[in-house]
Every structure is written in structure tokens, then in C-alpha cells.
Short mmCIF file of C-alpha atoms in Angstrom, two decimals:
data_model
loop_
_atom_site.label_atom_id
_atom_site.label_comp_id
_atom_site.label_asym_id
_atom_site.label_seq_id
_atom_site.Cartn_x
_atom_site.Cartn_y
_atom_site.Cartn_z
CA UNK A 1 -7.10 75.55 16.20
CA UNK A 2 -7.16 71.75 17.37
CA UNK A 3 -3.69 71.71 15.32
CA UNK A 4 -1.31 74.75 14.88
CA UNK A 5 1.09 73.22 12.07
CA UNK A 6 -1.81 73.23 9.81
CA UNK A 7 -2.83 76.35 10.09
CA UNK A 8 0.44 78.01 10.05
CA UNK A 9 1.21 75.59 6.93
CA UNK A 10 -1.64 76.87 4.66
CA UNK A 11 -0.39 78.77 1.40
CA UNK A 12 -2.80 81.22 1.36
CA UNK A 13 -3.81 84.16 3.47
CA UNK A 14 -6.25 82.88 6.17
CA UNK A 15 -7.90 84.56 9.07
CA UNK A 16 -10.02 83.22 12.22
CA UNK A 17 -12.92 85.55 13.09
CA UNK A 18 -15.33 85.81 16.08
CA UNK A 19 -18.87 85.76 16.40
CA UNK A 20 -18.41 89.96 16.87
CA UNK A 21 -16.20 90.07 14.00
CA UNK A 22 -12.86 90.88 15.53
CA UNK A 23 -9.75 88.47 14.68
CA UNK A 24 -8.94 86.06 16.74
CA UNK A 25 -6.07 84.52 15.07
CA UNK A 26 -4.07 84.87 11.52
CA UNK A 27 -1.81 82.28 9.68
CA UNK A 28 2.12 83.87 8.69
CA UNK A 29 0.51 84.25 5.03
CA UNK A 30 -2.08 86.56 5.93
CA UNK A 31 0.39 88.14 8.13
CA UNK A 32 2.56 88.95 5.27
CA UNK A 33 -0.55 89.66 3.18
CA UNK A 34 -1.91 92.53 5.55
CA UNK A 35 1.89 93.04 6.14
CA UNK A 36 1.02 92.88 9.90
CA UNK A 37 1.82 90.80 12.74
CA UNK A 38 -0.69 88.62 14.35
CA UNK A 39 0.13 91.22 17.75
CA UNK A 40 -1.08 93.95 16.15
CA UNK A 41 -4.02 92.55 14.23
CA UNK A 42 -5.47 89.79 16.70
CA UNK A 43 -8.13 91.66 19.23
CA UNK A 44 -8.89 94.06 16.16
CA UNK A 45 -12.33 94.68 14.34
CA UNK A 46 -12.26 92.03 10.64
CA UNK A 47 -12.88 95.12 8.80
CA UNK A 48 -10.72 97.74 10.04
CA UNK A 49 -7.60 95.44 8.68
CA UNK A 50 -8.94 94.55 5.53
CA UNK A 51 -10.89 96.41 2.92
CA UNK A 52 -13.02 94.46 0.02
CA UNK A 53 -14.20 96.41 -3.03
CA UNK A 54 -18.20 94.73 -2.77
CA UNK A 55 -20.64 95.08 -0.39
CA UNK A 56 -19.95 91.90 1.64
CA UNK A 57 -20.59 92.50 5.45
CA UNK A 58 -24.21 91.36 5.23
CA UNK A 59 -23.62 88.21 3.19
CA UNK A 60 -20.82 87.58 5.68
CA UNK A 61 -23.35 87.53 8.42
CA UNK A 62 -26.43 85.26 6.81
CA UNK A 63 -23.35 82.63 6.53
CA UNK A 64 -22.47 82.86 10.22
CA UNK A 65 -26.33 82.84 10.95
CA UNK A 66 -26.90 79.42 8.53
CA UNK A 67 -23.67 78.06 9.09
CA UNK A 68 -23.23 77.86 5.54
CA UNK A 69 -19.79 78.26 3.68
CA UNK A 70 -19.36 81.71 1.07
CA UNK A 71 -17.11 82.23 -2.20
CA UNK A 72 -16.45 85.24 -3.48
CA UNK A 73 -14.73 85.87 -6.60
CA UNK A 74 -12.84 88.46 -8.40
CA UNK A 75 -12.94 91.19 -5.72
CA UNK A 76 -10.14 93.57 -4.62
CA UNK A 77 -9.01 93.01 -1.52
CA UNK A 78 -6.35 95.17 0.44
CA UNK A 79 -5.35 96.64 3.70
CA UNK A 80 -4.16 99.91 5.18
CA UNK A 81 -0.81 99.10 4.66
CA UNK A 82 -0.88 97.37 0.97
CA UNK A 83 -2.54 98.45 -2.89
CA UNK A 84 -5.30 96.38 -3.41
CA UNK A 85 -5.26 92.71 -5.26
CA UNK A 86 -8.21 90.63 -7.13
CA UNK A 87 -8.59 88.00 -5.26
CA UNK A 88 -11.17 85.04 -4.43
CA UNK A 89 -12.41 84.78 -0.67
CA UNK A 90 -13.49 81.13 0.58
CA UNK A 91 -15.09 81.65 4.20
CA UNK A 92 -16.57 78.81 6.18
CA UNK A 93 -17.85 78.29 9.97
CA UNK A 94 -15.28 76.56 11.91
CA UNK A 95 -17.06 73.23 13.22
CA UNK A 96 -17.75 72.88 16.90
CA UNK A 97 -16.99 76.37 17.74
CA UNK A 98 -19.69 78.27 17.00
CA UNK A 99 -20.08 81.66 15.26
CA UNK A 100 -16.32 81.94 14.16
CA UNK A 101 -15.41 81.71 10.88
CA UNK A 102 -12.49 80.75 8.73
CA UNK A 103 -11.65 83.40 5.96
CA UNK A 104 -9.29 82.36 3.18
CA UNK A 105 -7.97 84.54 0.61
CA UNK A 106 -6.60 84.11 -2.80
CA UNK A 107 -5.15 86.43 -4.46
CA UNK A 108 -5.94 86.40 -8.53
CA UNK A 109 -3.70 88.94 -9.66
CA UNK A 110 0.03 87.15 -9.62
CA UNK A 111 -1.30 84.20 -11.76
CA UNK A 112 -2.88 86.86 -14.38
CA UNK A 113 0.14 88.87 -14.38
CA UNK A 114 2.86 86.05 -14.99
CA UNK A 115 0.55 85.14 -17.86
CA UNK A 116 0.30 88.86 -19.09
CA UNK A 117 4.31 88.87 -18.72
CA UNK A 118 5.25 85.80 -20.42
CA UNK A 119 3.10 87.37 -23.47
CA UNK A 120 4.25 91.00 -23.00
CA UNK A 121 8.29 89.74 -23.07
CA UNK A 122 7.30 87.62 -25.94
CA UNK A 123 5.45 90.48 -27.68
CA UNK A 124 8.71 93.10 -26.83
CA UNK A 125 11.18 90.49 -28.03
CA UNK A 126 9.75 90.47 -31.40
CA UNK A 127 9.11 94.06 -31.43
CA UNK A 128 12.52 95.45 -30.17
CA UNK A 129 13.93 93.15 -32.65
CA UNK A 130 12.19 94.30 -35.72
CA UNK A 131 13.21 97.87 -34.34
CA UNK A 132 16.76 97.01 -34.01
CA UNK A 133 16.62 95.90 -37.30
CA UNK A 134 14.68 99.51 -38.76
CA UNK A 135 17.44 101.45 -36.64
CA UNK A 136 20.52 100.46 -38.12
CA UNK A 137 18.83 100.33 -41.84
CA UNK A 138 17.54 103.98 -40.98
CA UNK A 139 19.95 105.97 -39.62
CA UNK A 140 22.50 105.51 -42.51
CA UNK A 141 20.05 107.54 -44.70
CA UNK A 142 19.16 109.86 -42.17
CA UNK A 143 22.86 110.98 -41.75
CA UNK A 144 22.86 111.39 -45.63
CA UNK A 145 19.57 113.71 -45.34
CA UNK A 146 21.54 115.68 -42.69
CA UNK A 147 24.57 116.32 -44.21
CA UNK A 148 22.49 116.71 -47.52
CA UNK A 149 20.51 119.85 -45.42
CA UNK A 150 23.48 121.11 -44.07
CA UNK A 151 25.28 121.44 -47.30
CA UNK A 152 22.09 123.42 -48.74
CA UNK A 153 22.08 125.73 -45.88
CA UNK A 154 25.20 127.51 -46.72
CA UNK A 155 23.42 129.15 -50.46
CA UNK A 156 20.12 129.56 -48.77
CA UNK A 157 18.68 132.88 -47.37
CA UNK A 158 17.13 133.48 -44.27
CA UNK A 159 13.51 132.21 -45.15
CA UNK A 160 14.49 129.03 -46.51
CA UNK A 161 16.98 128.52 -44.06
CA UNK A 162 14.01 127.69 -41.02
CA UNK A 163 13.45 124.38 -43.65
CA UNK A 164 16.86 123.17 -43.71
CA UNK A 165 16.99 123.57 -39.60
CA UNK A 166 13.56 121.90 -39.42
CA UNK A 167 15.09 119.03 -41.55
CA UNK A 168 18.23 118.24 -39.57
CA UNK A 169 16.36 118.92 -36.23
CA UNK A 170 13.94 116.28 -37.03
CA UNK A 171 16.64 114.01 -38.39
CA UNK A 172 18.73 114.54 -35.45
CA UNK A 173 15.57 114.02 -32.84
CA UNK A 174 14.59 110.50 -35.20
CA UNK A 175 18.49 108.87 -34.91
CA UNK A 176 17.25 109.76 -30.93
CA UNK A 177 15.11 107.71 -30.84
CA UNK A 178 16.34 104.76 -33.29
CA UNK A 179 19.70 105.15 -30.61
CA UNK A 180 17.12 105.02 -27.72
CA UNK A 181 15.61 101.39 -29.46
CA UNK A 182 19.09 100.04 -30.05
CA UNK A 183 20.25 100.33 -26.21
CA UNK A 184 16.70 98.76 -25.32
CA UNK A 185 17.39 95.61 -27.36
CA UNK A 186 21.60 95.64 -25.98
CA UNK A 187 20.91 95.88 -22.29
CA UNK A 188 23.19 93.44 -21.05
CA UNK A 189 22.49 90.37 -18.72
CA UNK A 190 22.50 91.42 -15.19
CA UNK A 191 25.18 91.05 -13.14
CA UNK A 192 24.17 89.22 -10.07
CA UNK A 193 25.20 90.51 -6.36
CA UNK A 194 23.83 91.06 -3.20
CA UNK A 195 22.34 94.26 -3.30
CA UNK A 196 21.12 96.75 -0.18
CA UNK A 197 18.15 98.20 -1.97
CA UNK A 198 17.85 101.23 0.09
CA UNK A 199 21.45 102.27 -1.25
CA UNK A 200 19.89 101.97 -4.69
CA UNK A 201 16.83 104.10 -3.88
CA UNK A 202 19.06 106.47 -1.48
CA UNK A 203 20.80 107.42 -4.76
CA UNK A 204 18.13 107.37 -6.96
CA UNK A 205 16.64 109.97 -4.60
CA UNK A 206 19.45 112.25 -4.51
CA UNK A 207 19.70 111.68 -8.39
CA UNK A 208 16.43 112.84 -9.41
CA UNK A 209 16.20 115.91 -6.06
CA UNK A 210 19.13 117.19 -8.31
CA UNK A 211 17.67 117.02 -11.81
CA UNK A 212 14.36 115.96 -13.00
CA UNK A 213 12.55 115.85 -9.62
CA UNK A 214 14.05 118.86 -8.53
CA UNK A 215 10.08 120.01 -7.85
CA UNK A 216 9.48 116.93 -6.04
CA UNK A 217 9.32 115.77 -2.23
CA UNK A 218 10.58 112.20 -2.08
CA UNK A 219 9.84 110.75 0.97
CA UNK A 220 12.04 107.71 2.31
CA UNK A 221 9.92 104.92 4.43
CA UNK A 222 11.95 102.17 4.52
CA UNK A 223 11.61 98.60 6.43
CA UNK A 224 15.35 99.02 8.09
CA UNK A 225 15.39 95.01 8.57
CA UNK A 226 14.92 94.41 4.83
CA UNK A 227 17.72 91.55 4.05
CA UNK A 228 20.17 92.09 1.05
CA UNK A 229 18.33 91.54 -2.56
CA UNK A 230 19.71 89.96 -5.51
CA UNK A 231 20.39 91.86 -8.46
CA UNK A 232 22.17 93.98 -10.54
CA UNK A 233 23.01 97.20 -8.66
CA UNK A 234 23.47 99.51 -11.90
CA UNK A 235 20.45 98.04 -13.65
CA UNK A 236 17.84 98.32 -10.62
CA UNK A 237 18.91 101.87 -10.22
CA UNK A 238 18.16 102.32 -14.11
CA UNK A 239 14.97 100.99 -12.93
CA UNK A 240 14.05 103.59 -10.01
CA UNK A 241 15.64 106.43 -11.94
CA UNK A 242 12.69 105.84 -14.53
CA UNK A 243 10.15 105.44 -12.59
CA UNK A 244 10.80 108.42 -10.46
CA UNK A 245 11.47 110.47 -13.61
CA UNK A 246 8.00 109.06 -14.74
CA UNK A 247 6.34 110.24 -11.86
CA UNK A 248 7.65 113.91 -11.83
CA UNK A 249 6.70 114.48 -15.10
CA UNK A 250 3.31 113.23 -14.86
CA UNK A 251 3.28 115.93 -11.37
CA UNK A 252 4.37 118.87 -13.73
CA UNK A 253 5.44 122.19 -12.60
CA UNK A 254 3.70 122.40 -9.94
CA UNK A 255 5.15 119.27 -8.38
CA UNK A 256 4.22 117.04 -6.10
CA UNK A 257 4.71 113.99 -3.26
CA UNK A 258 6.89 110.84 -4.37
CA UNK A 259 6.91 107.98 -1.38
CA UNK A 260 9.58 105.23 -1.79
CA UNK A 261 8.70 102.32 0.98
CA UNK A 262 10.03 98.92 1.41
CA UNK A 263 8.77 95.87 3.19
CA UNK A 264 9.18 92.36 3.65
CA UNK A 265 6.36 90.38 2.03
CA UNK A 266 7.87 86.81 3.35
CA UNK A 267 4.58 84.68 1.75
CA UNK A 268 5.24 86.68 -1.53
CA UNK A 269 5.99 83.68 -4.41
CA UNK A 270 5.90 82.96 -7.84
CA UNK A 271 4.75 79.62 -9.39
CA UNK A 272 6.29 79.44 -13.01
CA UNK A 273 4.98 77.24 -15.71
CA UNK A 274 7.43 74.40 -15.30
CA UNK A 275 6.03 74.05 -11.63
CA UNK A 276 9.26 75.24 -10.39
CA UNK A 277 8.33 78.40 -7.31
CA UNK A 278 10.34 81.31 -6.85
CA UNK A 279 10.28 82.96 -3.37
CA UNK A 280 10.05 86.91 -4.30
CA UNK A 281 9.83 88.78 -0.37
CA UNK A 282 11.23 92.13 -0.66
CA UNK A 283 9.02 94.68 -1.74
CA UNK A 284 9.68 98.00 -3.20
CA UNK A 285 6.86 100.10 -3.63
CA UNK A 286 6.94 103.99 -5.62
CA UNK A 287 4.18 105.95 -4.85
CA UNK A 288 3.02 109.04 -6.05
CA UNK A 289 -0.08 111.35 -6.09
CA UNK A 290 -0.04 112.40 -9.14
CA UNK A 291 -3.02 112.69 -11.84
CA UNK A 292 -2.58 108.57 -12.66
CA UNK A 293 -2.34 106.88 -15.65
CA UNK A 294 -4.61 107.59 -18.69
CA UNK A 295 -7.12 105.22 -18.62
CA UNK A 296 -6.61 103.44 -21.87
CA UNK A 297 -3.61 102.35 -21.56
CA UNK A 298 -3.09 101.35 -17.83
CA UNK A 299 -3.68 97.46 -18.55
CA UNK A 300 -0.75 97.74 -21.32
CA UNK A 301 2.03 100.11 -19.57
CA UNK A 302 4.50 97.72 -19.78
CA UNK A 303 3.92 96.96 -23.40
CA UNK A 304 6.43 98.41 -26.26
CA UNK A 305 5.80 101.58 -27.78
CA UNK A 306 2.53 102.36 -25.39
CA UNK A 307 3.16 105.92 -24.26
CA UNK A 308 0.67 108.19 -22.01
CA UNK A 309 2.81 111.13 -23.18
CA UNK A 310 3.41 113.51 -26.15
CA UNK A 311 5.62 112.19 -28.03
CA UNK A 312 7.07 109.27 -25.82
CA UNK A 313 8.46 106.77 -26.94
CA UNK A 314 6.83 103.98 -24.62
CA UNK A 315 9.84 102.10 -24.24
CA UNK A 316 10.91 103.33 -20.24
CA UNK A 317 8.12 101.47 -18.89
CA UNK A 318 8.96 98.30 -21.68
CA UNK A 319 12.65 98.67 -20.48
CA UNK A 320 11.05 98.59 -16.08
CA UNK A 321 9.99 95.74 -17.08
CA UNK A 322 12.52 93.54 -19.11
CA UNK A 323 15.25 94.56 -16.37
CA UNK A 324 12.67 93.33 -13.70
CA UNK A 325 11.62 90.34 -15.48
CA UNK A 326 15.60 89.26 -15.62
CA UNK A 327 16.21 89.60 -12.79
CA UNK A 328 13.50 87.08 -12.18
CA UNK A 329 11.05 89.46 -9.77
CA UNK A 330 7.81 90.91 -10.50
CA UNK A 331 6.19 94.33 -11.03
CA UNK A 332 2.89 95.81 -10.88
CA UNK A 333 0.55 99.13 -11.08
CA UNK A 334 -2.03 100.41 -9.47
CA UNK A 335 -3.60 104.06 -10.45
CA UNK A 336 -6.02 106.15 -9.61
CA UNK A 337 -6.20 109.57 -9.90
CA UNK A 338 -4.39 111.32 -7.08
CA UNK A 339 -2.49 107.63 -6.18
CA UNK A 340 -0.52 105.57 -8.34
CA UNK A 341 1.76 102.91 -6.93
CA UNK A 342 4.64 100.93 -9.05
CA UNK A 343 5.51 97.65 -6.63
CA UNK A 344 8.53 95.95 -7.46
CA UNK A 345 8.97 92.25 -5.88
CA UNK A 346 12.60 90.85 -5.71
CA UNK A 347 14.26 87.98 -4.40
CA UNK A 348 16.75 88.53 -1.56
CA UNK A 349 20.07 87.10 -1.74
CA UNK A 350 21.19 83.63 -0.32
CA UNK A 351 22.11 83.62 3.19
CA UNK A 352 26.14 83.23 4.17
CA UNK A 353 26.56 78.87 3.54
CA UNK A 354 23.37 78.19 1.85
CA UNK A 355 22.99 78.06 -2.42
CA UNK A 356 23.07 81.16 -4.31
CA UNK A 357 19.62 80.22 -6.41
CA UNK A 358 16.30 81.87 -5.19
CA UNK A 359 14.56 79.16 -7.02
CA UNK A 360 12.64 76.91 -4.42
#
């Protein structure tokens, strides 16, 4: 490259490719992107380091052959060490060096999902609020039906008695669930600290090996150079808890893998709507091989009240989500059967002398 500050200073993922398709150079965003340093991946076949959900080797090649620039859109791209993103690939020959090409990536995905978020938190805000409002006017005459049942049970006989249990079970299991709405809408702001995340999944780990996951195999792969994050200690582990209890359940009885891995993703930002950008690096990834998500719901898991599972209330994944969105990161799903993958993007606390806001 005739000069290296512009190609390291390019937003977006980009990668320099020979006339035999192997890499001969990548910019630090497409390092993060593959999540890969340029030692490992320069001297390495184009398509052994990336993989692109359409068929797009041969179009690849009539541009090299007619010089001719290519755009792809909407396409899921991903590597061996990262889920797949929709993205839009911009690939050019590089002038006066003939046969290599530029590749450019963009991914699609963070722009739809900050859209999809500021619309889900606005959707939950009005929902959990309505539902605060239905759980305190409800339970008050649910205690009354209780007591009311309990009173009746003392002249009853045996056969009527299974009513009167049926009643105050069902009462008992509804105030449950209005109690379970009421700590959704009081979860408190976080408190902000620096925060080793692999303490946080550590005892999440040993949490869930003890109860719910007990049929589990959690396996720890860890970056050990991941910096400090910023967050709330208590409410992040809230956060893995669920999403570990999530994926046992969906594993059954007979149980099943859970992989916990962490990275640093250091090209990884956020661009709000006020044009202010948000640097989000540390990744946090929960994988499992379970059956995946039901199909009709997996664009809406973070919703309110959407539920894969008999008689769930849909408000873990709702509750993932407002903690996440708080603490200003992002999260994301993937699933297909036999592989679904939670990622979890956070912003890593300020260095010792420099400001304590991850805005940028």
C-alpha cells in the first residue's frame, strides 16, 4: 500500500488479496473482525479465513479477470473464529498492481439491531408499565380469592377439596408471576465499576454446575488479556445466570455442552442516533448446542412476553436485554439447530488517569 496510515485508518474491515487468492495484507478492523492477527492470516488462502453465505468465488474471479469493481449486499459473512453477520462486500482491483484486489466489508447487522433496540426498549417500557400497573391492581383480589378458598376448604370433603387446592395453587402461581413483572419494571440503575468479567462468568459457572445446569458441561475459553469492563457486577451476573439457565433447559435431561468464550473485538463500535460513537470491545459470547430457538420467534427474543417455552413468561430474555442496553453494550443471537450463540458486547473500563466515559 503506497500509504500505510490509510489503510490502517479505514473503519471497516478490509483485506488485500493476490492474484492466487491468498491474503497479502489486512487493516486492524478486519483483524478484529476475523478476530485474527495479520501473522496468522497473511500467507493464508481468502477463503479458508472467511466464509460468505452465496456462491461468490466465481464472480470474484470475472472481476479480477475484467478489472471491474463488485458489490455484494446482504450476505452473511463470518470466520472460524466468529457467528456470522449480514454484511455488504465492496471489492475492487487495486490500480497498478495487477490481479490483487481490495475487499471491504460492512457489516449490516449493528445498524439494524440498534434500530430494532431503540423500538424493542420503547415497546418493553410501555409494556412493563401497563403490567406494573395490572400487578398491583390484581394481586389484592387474588389474595381475597385465596383466603376466600382456604376458608371453604375446612367444610369441604375430599372431592371438592382438589377445587379449592386447584384455586389457591393457581392464585398462588398468578401473584408469581405479577411479582416476577413488578421486579422487571424496579431493576435498579446499574451501579458502575470496573468489572473482571471472567469473575462474573467463573461464578455464574459454578452457580448453575450446582443447580439448574447440574446436567451440563460448561466449558471456560477465555481471552486471559481481556481488560476490566464496565458495569454492574451483580446485574451482569443476573445476566449470565439467565442465559445459562436458558440454555440448560432448552438441553433437557439429557444435557448437553455450554461454551462461555471471551475476546477482544477492539474495531467493535456503536454509532447512536445523536452521532455520538460508543467503543464496545469486549466480547462475551454463550454458546450452546442445543436444539435452537423456535423459529418464529427468533427475530423477537428480546421482546416482552415472547416465550419459546410452556408456560414462560418471556420476560428473562426482555430483562438480558434492558440490563444490557443500560449498561450501554449490545447483544445478539444467532441459532441454528445444534448451535446457538448469545454475544454480549461491553465497554471496558477507563484506563488509570484517563475519563471514566466510554463515549467517544
Amino acid at each position: 500500500m503506497s500509504d500505510p496510515s490509510i489503510w490502517a485508518s479505514l473503519p471497516v474491515p478490509a483485506i488485500l488479496i493476490d492474484g492466487q487468492d491468498m491474503i497479502l495484507d489486512v487493516n486492524a478492523a478486519a483483524e478484529g473482525f476475523l478476530n485474527a492477527s495479520a501473522k496468522i492470516v497473511i500467507a493464508t488462502p481468502l477463503w479458508d479465513q472467511i466464509a460468505i453465505d452465496a456462491p461468490l468465488e466465481e464472480a470474484f474471479g470475472r472481476a479480477r479477470d475484467q478489472g471491474t469493481p463488485l458489490f455484494v449486499n446482504d450476505v452473511d459473512v463470518g470466520s472460524g473464529q466468529r457467528a456470522p453477520l449480514q454484511c455488504a462486500l465492496h471489492i475492487a482491483p487495486l490500480v497498478g498492481a495487477p490481479g490483487q484486489m481490495i475487499m471491504m466489508i460492512s457489516p449490516r447487522e449493528l445498524a439494524g439491531r440498534m434500530t430494532q433496540n431503540h423500538t424493542v426498549k420503547s415497546a418493553a417500557k410501555s409494556a412493563i408499565g401497563m403490567a406494573e400497573m395490572l400487578a398491583h391492581e390484581i394481586k389484592n383480589p387474588l389474595a381475597g380469592i385465596t383466603g376466600a378458598a382456604q376458608l371453604l376448604s375446612m367444610n369441604l370433603s375430599a372431592g371438592d377439596l382438589e377445587l379449592t387446592d386447584l384455586i389457591v395453587e393457581e392464585s398462588r402461581r398468578i401473584v408469581k408471576l405479577l411479582e416476577q413483572v413488578e421486579q422487571f419494571g424496579n431493576l435498579q440503575t446499574p451501579d458502575f465499576k470496573p468489572v473482571n468479567i471472567h469473575d462474573v462468568l467463573d461464578r455464574a459457572r459454578r452457580s448453575a454446575l450446582l443447580g439448574f445446569g447440574a446436567a451440563m458441561k460448561i466449558v471456560e475459553d477465555y481471552d486471559p488479556s481481556l481488560p476490566l469492563a464496565l458495569g454492574d457486577p451483580d446485574q451482569l451476573l443476573q445476566v449470565i445466570l439467565n442465559l445459562l439457565k436458558n440454555a440448560s433447559e432448552a438441553a433437557g435431561d439429557a444435557g448437553g455442552t455450554i461454551r462461555l468464550h471471551s475476546y477482544f473485538e477492539h474495531s467493535f463500535r456503536l454509532r447512536r442516533a445523536d452521532g455520538s460513537g460508543q467503543s464496545l470491545p469486549l466480547q462475551i459470547e454463550i454458546i450452546d448446542d442445543g436444539p435452537g430457538l423456535p423459529e418464529h420467534i427468533k427475530g423477537d427474543v428480546f421482546d416482552p412476553f415472547v416465550s419459546g417455552k410452556e408456560n414462560g413468561t418471556g420476560l428473562g430474555l426482555a430483562l438480558v436485554s434492558k440490563i444490557i442496553s443500560d449498561h450501554g453494550g449490545w447483544i445478539s443471537v444467532t441459532s441454528v439447530p445444534g448451535q446457538t450463540i448469545f454475544r454480549i458486547s461491553l465497554p471496558r473500563a477507563s484506563k488509570p488517569g484517563t475519563a471514566t466515559t466510554t463515549q467517544e
